[in-house]
mmCIF file of C-alpha atoms and ligand atoms in Angstrom:
data_model
loop_
_atom_site.group_PDB
_atom_site.id
_atom_site.type_symbol
_atom_site.label_atom_id
_atom_site.label_comp_id
_atom_site.label_asym_id
_atom_site.label_seq_id
_atom_site.Cartn_x
_atom_site.Cartn_y
_atom_site.Cartn_z
ATOM 1 C CA UNK A 316 -17.220 14.483 -16.433
ATOM 2 C CA UNK A 317 -13.464 14.678 -16.937
ATOM 3 C CA UNK A 318 -11.423 15.030 -13.755
ATOM 4 C CA UNK A 319 -7.729 15.873 -13.761
ATOM 5 C CA UNK A 320 -5.667 13.295 -11.875
ATOM 6 C CA UNK A 321 -1.909 13.857 -11.647
ATOM 7 C CA UNK A 322 0.331 11.071 -12.896
ATOM 8 C CA UNK A 323 3.493 9.967 -11.156
ATOM 9 C CA UNK A 324 5.451 11.915 -13.784
ATOM 10 C CA UNK A 325 3.468 15.109 -13.036
ATOM 11 C CA UNK A 326 4.103 14.556 -9.353
ATOM 12 C CA UNK A 327 7.888 14.158 -9.552
ATOM 13 C CA UNK A 328 8.202 17.130 -11.899
ATOM 14 C CA UNK A 329 6.217 19.184 -9.384
ATOM 15 C CA UNK A 330 8.547 17.986 -6.627
ATOM 16 C CA UNK A 331 11.504 19.109 -8.698
ATOM 17 C CA UNK A 332 9.932 22.579 -9.139
ATOM 18 C CA UNK A 333 9.429 22.841 -5.378
ATOM 19 C CA UNK A 334 13.018 21.888 -4.570
ATOM 20 C CA UNK A 335 15.655 24.580 -4.537
ATOM 21 C CA UNK A 336 18.598 24.003 -6.863
ATOM 22 C CA UNK A 337 17.153 20.741 -8.226
ATOM 23 C CA UNK A 338 19.143 19.547 -11.222
ATOM 24 C CA UNK A 339 16.679 16.973 -12.518
ATOM 25 C CA UNK A 340 18.927 14.063 -11.494
ATOM 26 C CA UNK A 341 16.571 12.774 -8.837
ATOM 27 C CA UNK A 342 13.574 13.202 -11.146
ATOM 28 C CA UNK A 343 15.356 11.148 -13.793
ATOM 29 C CA UNK A 344 16.236 8.475 -11.242
ATOM 30 C CA UNK A 345 12.615 8.202 -10.111
ATOM 31 C CA UNK A 346 11.406 8.102 -13.718
ATOM 32 C CA UNK A 347 13.747 5.151 -14.352
ATOM 33 C CA UNK A 348 12.377 3.297 -11.321
ATOM 34 C CA UNK A 349 8.804 4.010 -12.404
ATOM 35 C CA UNK A 350 9.463 2.727 -15.904
ATOM 36 C CA UNK A 351 11.106 -0.432 -14.535
ATOM 37 C CA UNK A 352 8.056 -0.954 -12.327
ATOM 38 C CA UNK A 353 5.789 -0.956 -15.383
ATOM 39 C CA UNK A 354 7.964 -3.513 -17.178
ATOM 40 C CA UNK A 355 8.149 -5.721 -14.070
ATOM 41 C CA UNK A 356 4.368 -5.444 -13.616
ATOM 42 C CA UNK A 357 3.725 -6.692 -17.147
ATOM 43 C CA UNK A 358 6.088 -9.640 -16.602
ATOM 44 C CA UNK A 359 4.584 -10.507 -13.222
ATOM 45 C CA UNK A 360 1.170 -10.622 -14.883
ATOM 46 C CA UNK A 361 2.478 -13.042 -17.494
ATOM 47 C CA UNK A 362 4.426 -15.125 -14.983
ATOM 48 C CA UNK A 363 2.135 -18.156 -15.259
ATOM 49 C CA UNK A 364 2.856 -18.282 -18.988
ATOM 50 C CA UNK A 365 6.543 -17.591 -18.496
ATOM 51 C CA UNK A 366 6.652 -20.636 -16.239
ATOM 52 C CA UNK A 367 5.004 -22.845 -18.863
ATOM 53 C CA UNK A 368 7.281 -21.560 -21.603
ATOM 54 C CA UNK A 369 10.234 -21.872 -19.239
ATOM 55 C CA UNK A 370 9.614 -25.572 -18.852
ATOM 56 C CA UNK A 371 9.752 -26.105 -22.604
ATOM 57 C CA UNK A 372 12.950 -24.076 -22.836
ATOM 58 C CA UNK A 373 11.357 -21.704 -25.337
ATOM 59 C CA UNK A 374 11.556 -17.952 -25.682
ATOM 60 C CA UNK A 375 8.691 -15.841 -24.394
ATOM 61 C CA UNK A 376 6.389 -13.568 -26.376
ATOM 62 C CA UNK A 377 8.953 -10.752 -26.123
ATOM 63 C CA UNK A 378 11.449 -13.022 -27.892
ATOM 64 C CA UNK A 379 13.633 -13.045 -24.775
ATOM 65 C CA UNK A 380 15.142 -16.147 -23.340
ATOM 66 C CA UNK A 381 12.968 -17.133 -20.415
ATOM 67 C CA UNK A 382 14.487 -16.243 -17.080
ATOM 68 C CA UNK A 383 13.189 -16.779 -13.623
ATOM 69 C CA UNK A 384 11.146 -13.749 -12.669
ATOM 70 C CA UNK A 385 13.360 -12.687 -9.768
ATOM 71 C CA UNK A 386 16.514 -12.928 -11.893
ATOM 72 C CA UNK A 387 14.821 -10.942 -14.629
ATOM 73 C CA UNK A 388 13.668 -8.143 -12.295
ATOM 74 C CA UNK A 389 17.080 -7.963 -10.675
ATOM 75 C CA UNK A 390 18.889 -7.616 -13.984
ATOM 76 C CA UNK A 391 16.372 -5.092 -15.284
ATOM 77 C CA UNK A 392 16.815 -2.824 -12.255
ATOM 78 C CA UNK A 393 20.597 -3.120 -12.155
ATOM 79 C CA UNK A 394 20.968 -2.380 -15.875
ATOM 80 C CA UNK A 395 18.414 0.449 -15.859
ATOM 81 C CA UNK A 396 19.829 2.203 -12.811
ATOM 82 C CA UNK A 397 23.478 1.803 -13.764
ATOM 83 C CA UNK A 398 22.886 3.108 -17.281
ATOM 84 C CA UNK A 399 20.774 6.037 -15.993
ATOM 85 C CA UNK A 400 23.946 7.951 -15.133
ATOM 86 C CA UNK A 401 22.395 8.921 -11.777
ATOM 87 C CA UNK A 402 23.760 6.231 -9.454
ATOM 88 C CA UNK A 403 27.078 5.698 -7.763
ATOM 89 C CA UNK A 404 26.182 2.132 -6.788
ATOM 90 C CA UNK A 405 23.227 -0.219 -6.479
ATOM 91 C CA UNK A 406 22.719 -2.930 -3.897
ATOM 92 C CA UNK A 407 20.235 -5.711 -4.492
ATOM 93 C CA UNK A 408 18.886 -8.366 -2.180
ATOM 94 C CA UNK A 409 19.610 -10.834 -4.974
ATOM 95 C CA UNK A 410 23.335 -10.067 -5.129
ATOM 96 C CA UNK A 411 25.957 -10.547 -2.486
ATOM 97 C CA UNK A 412 28.084 -7.642 -3.729
ATOM 98 C CA UNK A 413 27.129 -4.091 -4.736
ATOM 99 C CA UNK A 414 27.403 -3.008 -8.369
ATOM 100 C CA UNK A 415 29.251 0.281 -8.956
ATOM 101 C CA UNK A 416 28.558 2.475 -11.969
ATOM 102 C CA UNK A 417 31.546 2.975 -14.276
ATOM 103 C CA UNK A 418 33.404 6.191 -13.337
ATOM 104 C CA UNK A 419 32.565 7.960 -16.620
ATOM 105 C CA UNK A 420 28.852 7.980 -15.866
ATOM 106 C CA UNK A 421 28.621 7.597 -12.134
ATOM 107 C CA UNK A 422 26.018 9.742 -10.372
ATOM 108 C CA UNK A 423 25.367 10.823 -6.803
ATOM 109 C CA UNK A 424 22.777 8.352 -5.587
ATOM 110 C CA UNK A 425 22.942 4.956 -3.922
ATOM 111 C CA UNK A 426 19.929 2.733 -4.481
ATOM 112 C CA UNK A 427 19.150 -0.316 -2.374
ATOM 113 C CA UNK A 428 16.419 -2.571 -3.725
ATOM 114 C CA UNK A 429 14.720 -5.894 -3.268
ATOM 115 C CA UNK A 430 13.639 -6.591 -6.860
ATOM 116 C CA UNK A 431 10.893 -9.098 -6.072
ATOM 117 C CA UNK A 432 10.170 -9.525 -2.403
ATOM 118 C CA UNK A 433 8.046 -12.477 -1.351
ATOM 119 C CA UNK A 434 8.961 -14.324 -4.540
ATOM 120 C CA UNK A 435 8.077 -17.652 -2.935
ATOM 121 C CA UNK A 436 4.480 -16.424 -3.384
ATOM 122 C CA UNK A 437 4.651 -16.338 -7.194
ATOM 123 C CA UNK A 438 3.552 -19.973 -7.564
ATOM 124 C CA UNK A 439 0.360 -19.278 -5.638
ATOM 125 C CA UNK A 440 -0.601 -16.064 -7.438
ATOM 126 C CA UNK A 441 -0.320 -14.033 -4.220
ATOM 127 C CA UNK A 442 0.853 -10.407 -4.181
ATOM 128 C CA UNK A 443 4.578 -9.720 -4.436
ATOM 129 C CA UNK A 444 6.472 -6.453 -4.600
ATOM 130 C CA UNK A 445 9.567 -4.414 -5.304
ATOM 131 C CA UNK A 446 11.107 -2.339 -2.488
ATOM 132 C CA UNK A 447 13.582 0.529 -2.937
ATOM 133 C CA UNK A 448 15.525 2.922 -0.744
ATOM 134 C CA UNK A 449 17.609 5.875 -1.952
ATOM 135 C CA UNK A 450 20.565 7.673 -0.339
ATOM 136 C CA UNK A 451 22.751 10.520 -1.490
ATOM 137 C CA UNK A 452 26.385 9.479 -1.790
ATOM 138 C CA UNK A 453 28.514 10.664 1.133
ATOM 139 C CA UNK A 454 32.151 9.764 0.727
ATOM 140 C CA UNK A 455 32.879 6.244 -0.483
ATOM 141 C CA UNK A 456 30.704 4.316 1.948
ATOM 142 C CA UNK A 457 27.516 2.529 0.992
ATOM 143 C CA UNK A 458 26.517 2.219 4.644
ATOM 144 C CA UNK A 459 24.439 5.049 6.040
ATOM 145 C CA UNK A 460 21.794 4.954 8.756
ATOM 146 C CA UNK A 461 18.224 4.742 7.503
ATOM 147 C CA UNK A 462 17.435 8.276 8.725
ATOM 148 C CA UNK A 463 19.612 9.496 5.810
ATOM 149 C CA UNK A 464 17.238 8.017 3.230
ATOM 150 C CA UNK A 465 16.040 10.686 0.845
ATOM 151 C CA UNK A 466 13.330 8.517 -0.647
ATOM 152 C CA UNK A 467 11.854 5.058 -0.275
ATOM 153 C CA UNK A 468 8.947 3.157 -1.691
ATOM 154 C CA UNK A 469 7.465 -0.051 -2.939
ATOM 155 C CA UNK A 470 5.503 -1.355 -5.869
ATOM 156 C CA UNK A 471 2.855 -3.951 -5.110
ATOM 157 C CA UNK A 472 1.797 -6.321 -7.874
ATOM 158 C CA UNK A 473 -1.643 -7.297 -6.632
ATOM 159 C CA UNK A 474 -5.165 -7.146 -8.011
ATOM 160 C CA UNK A 475 -3.985 -3.729 -9.148
ATOM 161 C CA UNK A 476 -0.425 -2.433 -9.354
ATOM 162 C CA UNK A 477 0.439 0.383 -6.958
ATOM 163 C CA UNK A 478 3.524 2.545 -6.548
ATOM 164 C CA UNK A 479 3.768 3.927 -3.014
ATOM 165 C CA UNK A 480 6.443 6.466 -2.344
ATOM 166 C CA UNK A 481 7.879 8.998 0.093
ATOM 167 C CA UNK A 482 10.642 11.504 -0.238
ATOM 168 C CA UNK A 483 10.176 12.776 3.278
ATOM 169 C CA UNK A 484 7.027 14.860 2.765
ATOM 170 C CA UNK A 485 4.299 12.312 3.445
ATOM 171 C CA UNK A 486 3.416 9.196 1.491
ATOM 172 C CA UNK A 487 1.621 9.125 -1.832
ATOM 173 C CA UNK A 488 0.160 6.125 -3.632
ATOM 174 C CA UNK A 489 -0.264 5.799 -7.401
ATOM 175 C CA UNK A 490 -2.302 3.111 -9.139
ATOM 176 C CA UNK A 491 -1.358 1.853 -12.583
ATOM 177 C CA UNK A 492 -4.009 2.489 -15.204
ATOM 178 C CA UNK A 493 -3.253 -0.509 -17.407
ATOM 179 C CA UNK A 494 -5.107 0.924 -20.393
ATOM 180 C CA UNK A 495 -2.993 4.091 -20.482
ATOM 181 C CA UNK A 496 0.167 2.753 -18.875
ATOM 182 C CA UNK A 497 0.424 5.594 -16.334
ATOM 183 C CA UNK A 498 0.569 5.559 -12.559
ATOM 184 C CA UNK A 499 -2.224 7.887 -11.363
ATOM 185 C CA UNK A 500 -2.291 9.571 -7.961
ATOM 186 C CA UNK A 501 -5.000 7.475 -6.289
ATOM 187 C CA UNK A 502 -3.963 7.717 -2.616
ATOM 188 C CA UNK A 503 -2.698 11.245 -1.869
ATOM 189 C CA UNK A 504 -1.111 11.798 1.545
ATOM 190 C CA UNK A 505 -1.631 8.272 2.879
ATOM 191 C CA UNK A 506 -2.028 8.152 6.641
ATOM 192 C CA UNK A 507 -2.157 4.964 8.676
ATOM 193 C CA UNK A 508 -5.070 4.695 11.092
ATOM 194 C CA UNK A 509 -3.832 5.527 14.622
ATOM 195 C CA UNK A 510 -4.973 2.116 15.769
ATOM 196 C CA UNK A 511 -5.921 -1.013 13.860
ATOM 197 C CA UNK A 512 -7.472 -4.383 14.617
ATOM 198 C CA UNK A 513 -5.063 -6.591 12.679
ATOM 199 C CA UNK A 514 -1.848 -8.178 13.878
ATOM 200 C CA UNK A 515 0.525 -9.762 11.394
ATOM 201 C CA UNK A 516 3.240 -12.187 12.450
ATOM 202 C CA UNK A 517 4.348 -15.674 11.450
ATOM 203 C CA UNK A 518 2.864 -17.291 14.537
ATOM 204 C CA UNK A 519 4.400 -20.675 13.714
ATOM 205 C CA UNK A 520 7.493 -19.271 15.426
ATOM 206 C CA UNK A 521 5.603 -18.546 18.669
ATOM 207 C CA UNK A 522 7.551 -21.043 20.776
ATOM 208 C CA UNK A 523 10.847 -19.441 19.735
ATOM 209 C CA UNK A 524 9.813 -15.901 20.721
ATOM 210 C CA UNK A 525 10.859 -14.004 23.846
ATOM 211 C CA UNK A 526 8.425 -14.171 26.724
ATOM 212 C CA UNK A 527 7.370 -10.500 26.488
ATOM 213 C CA UNK A 528 6.380 -10.910 22.839
ATOM 214 C CA UNK A 529 4.484 -14.124 23.630
ATOM 215 C CA UNK A 530 2.584 -12.339 26.399
ATOM 216 C CA UNK A 531 1.738 -9.470 24.061
ATOM 217 C CA UNK A 532 0.381 -11.827 21.396
ATOM 218 C CA UNK A 533 -1.659 -13.788 23.921
ATOM 219 C CA UNK A 534 -3.093 -10.555 25.364
ATOM 220 C CA UNK A 535 -4.157 -8.954 22.076
ATOM 221 C CA UNK A 536 -6.069 -12.087 21.052
ATOM 222 C CA UNK A 537 -8.570 -11.182 23.785
ATOM 223 C CA UNK A 538 -9.289 -7.757 22.321
ATOM 224 C CA UNK A 539 -12.662 -7.372 20.711
ATOM 225 C CA UNK A 540 -12.532 -7.546 16.915
ATOM 226 C CA UNK A 541 -8.824 -8.426 16.737
ATOM 227 C CA UNK A 542 -7.881 -10.465 13.657
ATOM 228 C CA UNK A 543 -4.683 -12.096 12.373
ATOM 229 C CA UNK A 544 -3.377 -11.764 8.788
ATOM 230 C CA UNK A 545 -0.032 -12.912 7.438
ATOM 231 C CA UNK A 546 0.536 -13.192 3.682
ATOM 232 C CA UNK A 547 4.256 -13.873 4.069
ATOM 233 C CA UNK A 548 4.982 -11.164 1.528
ATOM 234 C CA UNK A 549 6.216 -8.074 3.350
ATOM 235 C CA UNK A 550 4.947 -5.658 0.710
ATOM 236 C CA UNK A 551 1.442 -7.137 0.913
ATOM 237 C CA UNK A 552 1.408 -7.284 4.718
ATOM 238 C CA UNK A 553 2.660 -3.704 5.017
ATOM 239 C CA UNK A 554 0.415 -2.341 2.276
ATOM 240 C CA UNK A 555 -2.566 -3.691 4.205
ATOM 241 C CA UNK A 556 -1.159 -2.110 7.371
ATOM 242 C CA UNK A 557 -0.953 1.301 5.640
ATOM 243 C CA UNK A 558 -4.576 1.038 4.530
ATOM 244 C CA UNK A 559 -6.258 -0.691 7.478
ATOM 245 C CA UNK A 560 -3.825 -0.090 10.328
ATOM 246 C CA UNK A 561 -2.618 -2.623 12.851
ATOM 247 C CA UNK A 562 0.818 -4.022 13.522
ATOM 248 C CA UNK A 563 3.364 -6.090 11.607
ATOM 249 C CA UNK A 564 6.016 -8.028 13.521
ATOM 250 C CA UNK A 565 9.076 -9.931 12.410
ATOM 251 C CA UNK A 566 10.962 -10.115 15.691
ATOM 252 C CA UNK A 567 14.254 -11.812 16.442
ATOM 253 C CA UNK A 568 13.779 -15.261 17.943
ATOM 254 C CA UNK A 569 15.806 -18.187 19.219
ATOM 255 C CA UNK A 570 16.444 -19.533 15.721
ATOM 256 C CA UNK A 571 16.942 -16.164 13.991
ATOM 257 C CA UNK A 572 18.653 -14.044 16.671
ATOM 258 C CA UNK A 573 19.008 -11.062 14.326
ATOM 259 C CA UNK A 574 15.518 -11.414 12.858
ATOM 260 C CA UNK A 575 15.054 -12.288 9.181
ATOM 261 C CA UNK A 576 14.372 -9.098 7.275
ATOM 262 C CA UNK A 577 17.244 -7.042 5.875
ATOM 263 C CA UNK A 578 17.868 -3.701 7.543
ATOM 264 C CA UNK A 579 18.853 -1.743 4.436
ATOM 265 C CA UNK A 580 16.627 -3.517 1.919
ATOM 266 C CA UNK A 581 13.385 -4.202 3.757
ATOM 267 C CA UNK A 582 13.260 -2.765 7.272
ATOM 268 C CA UNK A 583 14.460 0.810 6.737
ATOM 269 C CA UNK A 584 12.433 1.652 3.634
ATOM 270 C CA UNK A 585 9.262 0.502 5.424
ATOM 271 C CA UNK A 586 10.244 2.215 8.667
ATOM 272 C CA UNK A 587 10.658 5.498 6.756
ATOM 273 C CA UNK A 588 7.323 5.030 4.958
ATOM 274 C CA UNK A 589 5.554 4.063 8.199
ATOM 275 C CA UNK A 590 6.802 7.183 10.025
ATOM 276 C CA UNK A 591 5.875 9.373 7.075
ATOM 277 C CA UNK A 592 2.359 7.891 7.177
ATOM 278 C CA UNK A 593 1.985 8.734 10.879
ATOM 279 C CA UNK A 594 2.909 5.232 12.082
ATOM 280 C CA UNK A 595 5.838 3.916 14.100
ATOM 281 C CA UNK A 596 8.671 1.422 13.620
ATOM 282 C CA UNK A 597 10.987 -0.062 16.213
ATOM 283 C CA UNK A 598 13.807 -2.558 16.288
ATOM 284 C CA UNK A 599 14.945 -3.700 19.746
ATOM 285 C CA UNK A 600 13.197 -0.778 21.464
ATOM 286 C CA UNK A 601 14.798 1.885 19.248
ATOM 287 C CA UNK A 602 14.226 3.233 15.765
ATOM 288 C CA UNK A 603 15.827 1.050 13.073
ATOM 289 C CA UNK A 604 16.512 4.324 11.235
ATOM 290 C CA UNK A 605 19.206 5.142 13.837
ATOM 291 C CA UNK A 606 21.112 1.870 13.472
ATOM 292 C CA UNK A 607 24.589 2.431 12.046
ATOM 293 C CA UNK A 608 24.829 -0.393 9.515
ATOM 294 C CA UNK A 609 27.925 -2.550 9.338
ATOM 295 C CA UNK A 610 27.061 -4.596 6.269
ATOM 296 C CA UNK A 611 24.748 -4.193 3.291
ATOM 297 C CA UNK A 612 22.861 -7.417 3.987
ATOM 298 C CA UNK A 613 22.564 -7.262 7.773
ATOM 299 C CA UNK A 614 19.294 -8.280 9.338
ATOM 300 C CA UNK A 615 17.182 -6.533 11.967
ATOM 301 C CA UNK A 616 14.110 -7.329 14.003
ATOM 302 C CA UNK A 617 11.118 -5.106 13.292
ATOM 303 C CA UNK A 618 7.760 -4.166 14.749
ATOM 304 C CA UNK A 619 5.872 -1.474 12.840
ATOM 305 C CA UNK A 620 2.455 -0.140 12.084
ATOM 306 C CA UNK A 621 -0.160 2.083 13.680
ATOM 307 C CA UNK A 622 1.343 4.212 16.441
ATOM 308 C CA UNK A 623 -1.035 3.051 19.184
ATOM 309 C CA UNK A 624 -0.507 -0.621 18.325
ATOM 310 C CA UNK A 625 3.274 -0.197 18.445
ATOM 311 C CA UNK A 626 3.024 1.672 21.776
ATOM 312 C CA UNK A 627 0.880 -1.118 23.143
ATOM 313 C CA UNK A 628 3.511 -3.671 22.037
ATOM 314 C CA UNK A 629 6.205 -1.614 23.787
ATOM 315 C CA UNK A 630 4.226 -1.618 27.030
ATOM 316 C CA UNK A 631 4.599 -5.425 27.129
ATOM 317 C CA UNK A 632 8.263 -5.465 26.212
ATOM 318 C CA UNK A 633 9.593 -2.712 28.431
HETATM 319 P P1 LIG B 327 12.465 -13.003 0.644
HETATM 320 O O1 LIG B 327 13.176 -11.686 0.500
HETATM 321 O O2 LIG B 327 13.371 -14.185 0.548
HETATM 322 O O3 LIG B 327 11.258 -13.100 -0.250
HETATM 323 O O4 LIG B 327 11.978 -13.070 2.180
HETATM 324 C C1 LIG B 327 11.313 -11.976 2.707
HETATM 325 C C2 LIG B 327 9.926 -12.387 3.070
HETATM 326 C C3 LIG B 327 9.058 -11.218 3.441
HETATM 327 O O5 LIG B 327 8.364 -10.754 2.321
HETATM 328 C C4 LIG B 327 8.140 -11.805 4.474
HETATM 329 O O6 LIG B 327 7.677 -10.832 5.390
HETATM 330 C C5 LIG B 327 9.009 -12.819 5.156
HETATM 331 O O7 LIG B 327 9.989 -13.202 4.214
HETATM 332 C C6 LIG B 327 8.272 -14.054 5.584
HETATM 333 O O8 LIG B 327 9.165 -14.923 6.204
HETATM 334 P P2 LIG B 327 8.691 -16.297 6.870
HETATM 335 O O9 LIG B 327 8.493 -17.266 5.741
HETATM 336 O O10 LIG B 327 9.797 -16.692 7.796
HETATM 337 O O11 LIG B 327 7.423 -16.020 7.606
HETATM 338 MG MG1 LIG B 328 13.070 -9.798 0.373
#
């Protein structure tokens, strides 16, 4: 029997209807990101072939000169967003400097994105993802605290492709139907379990961690049913945390005193999503969303996931 399932397009149009005074700008911006996600997904799928063709210096099946996948995704997103007419500037993890839209078609949004996070996983066929975070322009600055985000999300290129997204009213997940080419609402109102049995940290850095964090890790190993998982691809590790619960940690340590992950590009979008899914996120005992950023590429420590797991972590640190 036929069952109606809303597509991502249906969903954002509905959002626009629900918003007072919506002009369609945000809907257009989201549609551009969604379309880019589909193009990136098809290239990620063909990445094994692109590699082979790359080695021979040939063009790929699209007749394009072969580029490394992360360079390709970066350029695609920059070009798409800048030409959309909806952005004031874009900031990518792949580029040191922001790119500003030309004055004649500059819009009101600032988009931060990591075009292909976890790209060191491409060679091994492990999941990778795109992360994005959207702000409304306020004055000339690109630096706003994460609590000002109006939307954030990620696309995971795994055994299926999913687009997971919040604009501050819960989190919704859409799965790409490859036959039709549409993202279908498969995970409405995603909520993280209150407590999970998985902890996710690069434990090779154990000896460099603060004592409180070491004690916490040692203690949770004794809990019944506790398991460790670490893909090394933030999108994959966090996607699992949304579905199964648990805690993800990338703390600061002796070698990386600021942590590794980027506040604006990785930490804040996931902190926003985690809170919207009923979870918690903290950086140095406070919400990363309150940090006043001083540079677009600054790093921040992060612990996030199911609320009870994060509270338990805090009880060891405080
Ligand atoms: P990248 O942006 O260079 O891909 O690095 C970010 C990735 C995250 O996806 C992941 O959580 C982290 O780096 C893993 O780092 P490490 O190799 O130190 O464990
Ligand atoms: Mg990254």
